[in-house]
Amino acid sequence: MSQGTGMGLSLVALLLLPLVLLLPYLSLNRPEEEWPGSSVMETGTLQKFLEDFRMQNKSVFILGATGETGQVLLREILKRNLFSKVTLIGRRKIEFEEEAYKNVHQEVVDFEKLDEYASTFQDHDVGFCCLGTTRSKAGADGFVRVDRDYVLKSAELAKAGGCKHFNLLSSKGADKSSSFLYLQVKGEVEAKVEELNFDRYTIFRPAVLLCNRKESRPAEWLTRKFLGSLPTSWAKDYSVPVITVVRAMINNLVTPSDKKMELLDNQAIHNLGKAEDLNQP
């Protein structure tokens, strides 16, 4: 094979990579449930929900606060002064310089020995799980251990510790019967957490997250660039900005619900995350 031919094939492979990464999403043929009020949220109603929620002096823990979604979620929670106590649970302590983070509690745990840290999960009203890694970074076994085993054990301890509302960041297309390992694992953990019977359990299924990651993920970068070249209506089906996901999480959190399980797909996340909010404290 000539050098020119080899370079040509490499270029073709590079151009096809975004389509390969999107294949699990493109192959879906079943609709997902949409949050029923996501397109009709009114600013005044949302503002009242936020104010009522603050008055309840609830506590929250966040798993995965070093990830892109976890970082933004923490920032927005503090910005809105939603909780009387905010606790980060992770494998290392995060150094914060900003004054806004001075009252954030941090608990360092060994995820391989989570049973030894049961007390860390006690007395939180709300939990957010944004834990996750990739197969390319951790290998297949490592990915399963983090995205399924760590998440499930954390949820079990949270339930035992009194958590009432558990929020899980999953993925568009999550399905325990999927032939794609990523979507299969996401679907498995969704189902297993549901069996724990939280008072309220919310699953968020975003598509490709649009963000500027600090860690290098060339394939994701290329996919984001590819999506950015598509018409907005098309790109919206297969991507969502991280800040939109976080706003949907918060808007859903403060909205009263009598449902034990809520599933917000990518479209619902877009709708609820765009609900205009004047929710500054």
PDB file of N, CA and C in Angstrom, residues 227-268:
ATOM      1  N   LEU A 227     -21.075  17.492  15.134  1.00  0.00           N
ATOM      2  CA  LEU A 227     -22.433  17.904  15.472  1.00  0.00           C
ATOM      3  C   LEU A 227     -22.618  19.398  15.284  1.00  0.00           C
ATOM      4  N   GLY A 228     -21.546  20.154  15.547  1.00  0.00           N
ATOM      5  CA  GLY A 228     -21.619  21.602  15.400  1.00  0.00           C
ATOM      6  C   GLY A 228     -21.789  22.049  13.958  1.00  0.00           C
ATOM      7  N   SER A 229     -21.450  21.159  13.019  1.00  0.00           N
ATOM      8  CA  SER A 229     -21.581  21.492  11.606  1.00  0.00           C
ATOM      9  C   SER A 229     -22.967  21.159  11.058  1.00  0.00           C
ATOM     10  N   LEU A 230     -23.776  20.468  11.851  1.00  0.00           N
ATOM     11  CA  LEU A 230     -25.103  20.063  11.401  1.00  0.00           C
ATOM     12  C   LEU A 230     -26.132  21.151  11.678  1.00  0.00           C
ATOM     13  N   PRO A 231     -27.259  21.128  10.981  1.00  0.00           N
ATOM     14  CA  PRO A 231     -28.356  22.053  11.306  1.00  0.00           C
ATOM     15  C   PRO A 231     -28.747  21.899  12.774  1.00  0.00           C
ATOM     16  N   THR A 232     -29.119  22.988  13.401  1.00  0.00           N
ATOM     17  CA  THR A 232     -29.418  22.982  14.833  1.00  0.00           C
ATOM     18  C   THR A 232     -30.463  21.933  15.202  1.00  0.00           C
ATOM     19  N   SER A 233     -31.500  21.799  14.386  1.00  0.00           N
ATOM     20  CA  SER A 233     -32.571  20.849  14.704  1.00  0.00           C
ATOM     21  C   SER A 233     -32.063  19.413  14.718  1.00  0.00           C
ATOM     22  N   TRP A 234     -31.075  19.095  13.866  1.00  0.00           N
ATOM     23  CA  TRP A 234     -30.508  17.754  13.845  1.00  0.00           C
ATOM     24  C   TRP A 234     -29.571  17.541  15.017  1.00  0.00           C
ATOM     25  N   ALA A 235     -28.690  18.518  15.224  1.00  0.00           N
ATOM     26  CA  ALA A 235     -27.702  18.384  16.300  1.00  0.00           C
ATOM     27  C   ALA A 235     -28.381  18.270  17.657  1.00  0.00           C
ATOM     28  N   LYS A 236     -29.516  18.935  17.818  1.00  0.00           N
ATOM     29  CA  LYS A 236     -30.229  18.934  19.097  1.00  0.00           C
ATOM     30  C   LYS A 236     -30.702  17.538  19.480  1.00  0.00           C
ATOM     31  N   ASP A 237     -30.982  16.703  18.490  1.00  0.00           N
ATOM     32  CA  ASP A 237     -31.447  15.345  18.771  1.00  0.00           C
ATOM     33  C   ASP A 237     -30.353  14.466  19.349  1.00  0.00           C
ATOM     34  N   TYR A 238     -29.097  14.790  19.042  1.00  0.00           N
ATOM     35  CA  TYR A 238     -28.000  13.903  19.413  1.00  0.00           C
ATOM     36  C   TYR A 238     -26.939  14.571  20.281  1.00  0.00           C
ATOM     37  N   SER A 239     -27.250  15.742  20.812  1.00  0.00           N
ATOM     38  CA  SER A 239     -26.303  16.432  21.690  1.00  0.00           C
ATOM     39  C   SER A 239     -27.052  17.381  22.607  1.00  0.00           C
ATOM     40  N   VAL A 240     -26.361  17.827  23.654  1.00  0.00           N
ATOM     41  CA  VAL A 240     -26.945  18.781  24.596  1.00  0.00           C
ATOM     42  C   VAL A 240     -25.823  19.429  25.397  1.00  0.00           C
ATOM     43  N   PRO A 241     -25.859  20.751  25.589  1.00  0.00           N
ATOM     44  CA  PRO A 241     -24.835  21.409  26.404  1.00  0.00           C
ATOM     45  C   PRO A 241     -24.926  20.960  27.866  1.00  0.00           C
ATOM     46  N   VAL A 242     -23.794  20.839  28.521  1.00  0.00           N
ATOM     47  CA  VAL A 242     -23.767  20.418  29.921  1.00  0.00           C
ATOM     48  C   VAL A 242     -24.592  21.364  30.788  1.00  0.00           C
ATOM     49  N   ILE A 243     -24.497  22.659  30.545  1.00  0.00           N
ATOM     50  CA  ILE A 243     -25.233  23.615  31.368  1.00  0.00           C
ATOM     51  C   ILE A 243     -26.737  23.398  31.234  1.00  0.00           C
ATOM     52  N   THR A 244     -27.202  22.952  30.064  1.00  0.00           N
ATOM     53  CA  THR A 244     -28.624  22.660  29.882  1.00  0.00           C
ATOM     54  C   THR A 244     -29.031  21.448  30.707  1.00  0.00           C
ATOM     55  N   VAL A 245     -28.164  20.433  30.743  1.00  0.00           N
ATOM     56  CA  VAL A 245     -28.439  19.248  31.560  1.00  0.00           C
ATOM     57  C   VAL A 245     -28.544  19.643  33.030  1.00  0.00           C
ATOM     58  N   VAL A 246     -27.615  20.447  33.494  1.00  0.00           N
ATOM     59  CA  VAL A 246     -27.590  20.851  34.901  1.00  0.00           C
ATOM     60  C   VAL A 246     -28.819  21.673  35.253  1.00  0.00           C
ATOM     61  N   ARG A 247     -29.204  22.587  34.387  1.00  0.00           N
ATOM     62  CA  ARG A 247     -30.401  23.392  34.662  1.00  0.00           C
ATOM     63  C   ARG A 247     -31.653  22.517  34.694  1.00  0.00           C
ATOM     64  N   ALA A 248     -31.685  21.511  33.836  1.00  0.00           N
ATOM     65  CA  ALA A 248     -32.816  20.575  33.870  1.00  0.00           C
ATOM     66  C   ALA A 248     -32.826  19.811  35.189  1.00  0.00           C
ATOM     67  N   MET A 249     -31.646  19.401  35.658  1.00  0.00           N
ATOM     68  CA  MET A 249     -31.543  18.711  36.944  1.00  0.00           C
ATOM     69  C   MET A 249     -32.097  19.563  38.072  1.00  0.00           C
ATOM     70  N   ILE A 250     -31.697  20.819  38.093  1.00  0.00           N
ATOM     71  CA  ILE A 250     -32.115  21.712  39.172  1.00  0.00           C
ATOM     72  C   ILE A 250     -33.599  22.058  39.064  1.00  0.00           C
ATOM     73  N   ASN A 251     -34.060  22.373  37.866  1.00  0.00           N
ATOM     74  CA  ASN A 251     -35.471  22.713  37.692  1.00  0.00           C
ATOM     75  C   ASN A 251     -36.382  21.541  38.039  1.00  0.00           C
ATOM     76  N   ASN A 252     -35.946  20.337  37.687  1.00  0.00           N
ATOM     77  CA  ASN A 252     -36.726  19.153  38.039  1.00  0.00           C
ATOM     78  C   ASN A 252     -36.688  18.904  39.544  1.00  0.00           C
ATOM     79  N   LEU A 253     -35.519  19.102  40.140  1.00  0.00           N
ATOM     80  CA  LEU A 253     -35.343  18.901  41.582  1.00  0.00           C
ATOM     81  C   LEU A 253     -36.345  19.702  42.396  1.00  0.00           C
ATOM     82  N   VAL A 254     -36.492  20.973  42.068  1.00  0.00           N
ATOM     83  CA  VAL A 254     -37.319  21.861  42.890  1.00  0.00           C
ATOM     84  C   VAL A 254     -38.800  21.769  42.546  1.00  0.00           C
ATOM     85  N   THR A 255     -39.109  21.095  41.445  1.00  0.00           N
ATOM     86  CA  THR A 255     -40.507  20.960  41.041  1.00  0.00           C
ATOM     87  C   THR A 255     -41.156  19.795  41.783  1.00  0.00           C
ATOM     88  N   PRO A 256     -42.196  20.032  42.545  1.00  0.00           N
ATOM     89  CA  PRO A 256     -42.860  18.938  43.269  1.00  0.00           C
ATOM     90  C   PRO A 256     -43.352  17.860  42.317  1.00  0.00           C
ATOM     91  N   SER A 257     -43.258  16.607  42.759  1.00  0.00           N
ATOM     92  CA  SER A 257     -43.711  15.495  41.936  1.00  0.00           C
ATOM     93  C   SER A 257     -44.182  14.358  42.826  1.00  0.00           C
ATOM     94  N   ASP A 258     -45.225  13.685  42.390  1.00  0.00           N
ATOM     95  CA  ASP A 258     -45.696  12.518  43.134  1.00  0.00           C
ATOM     96  C   ASP A 258     -45.270  11.221  42.456  1.00  0.00           C
ATOM     97  N   LYS A 259     -44.409  11.345  41.447  1.00  0.00           N
ATOM     98  CA  LYS A 259     -43.902  10.165  40.758  1.00  0.00           C
ATOM     99  C   LYS A 259     -42.729   9.565  41.517  1.00  0.00           C
ATOM    100  N   LYS A 260     -42.697   8.261  41.626  1.00  0.00           N
ATOM    101  CA  LYS A 260     -41.558   7.597  42.260  1.00  0.00           C
ATOM    102  C   LYS A 260     -40.381   7.488  41.290  1.00  0.00           C
ATOM    103  N   MET A 261     -40.663   7.399  39.999  1.00  0.00           N
ATOM    104  CA  MET A 261     -39.604   7.309  39.007  1.00  0.00           C
ATOM    105  C   MET A 261     -39.889   8.262  37.850  1.00  0.00           C
ATOM    106  N   GLU A 262     -38.886   9.061  37.515  1.00  0.00           N
ATOM    107  CA  GLU A 262     -39.000  10.001  36.403  1.00  0.00           C
ATOM    108  C   GLU A 262     -37.852   9.740  35.441  1.00  0.00           C
ATOM    109  N   LEU A 263     -38.140   9.749  34.157  1.00  0.00           N
ATOM    110  CA  LEU A 263     -37.117   9.546  33.146  1.00  0.00           C
ATOM    111  C   LEU A 263     -37.140  10.720  32.181  1.00  0.00           C
ATOM    112  N   LEU A 264     -36.070  11.487  32.148  1.00  0.00           N
ATOM    113  CA  LEU A 264     -35.983  12.641  31.263  1.00  0.00           C
ATOM    114  C   LEU A 264     -35.046  12.316  30.110  1.00  0.00           C
ATOM    115  N   ASP A 265     -35.610  12.235  28.901  1.00  0.00           N
ATOM    116  CA  ASP A 265     -34.788  11.957  27.733  1.00  0.00           C
ATOM    117  C   ASP A 265     -34.135  13.250  27.245  1.00  0.00           C
ATOM    118  N   ASN A 266     -33.410  13.169  26.143  1.00  0.00           N
ATOM    119  CA  ASN A 266     -32.647  14.320  25.675  1.00  0.00           C
ATOM    120  C   ASN A 266     -33.535  15.511  25.329  1.00  0.00           C
ATOM    121  N   GLN A 267     -34.683  15.242  24.716  1.00  0.00           N
ATOM    122  CA  GLN A 267     -35.597  16.324  24.370  1.00  0.00           C
ATOM    123  C   GLN A 267     -36.177  16.974  25.621  1.00  0.00           C
ATOM    124  N   ALA A 268     -36.550  16.170  26.595  1.00  0.00           N
ATOM    125  CA  ALA A 268     -37.083  16.712  27.843  1.00  0.00           C
ATOM    126  C   ALA A 268     -36.025  17.545  28.561  1.00  0.00           C
TER     127      ALA A 268
END
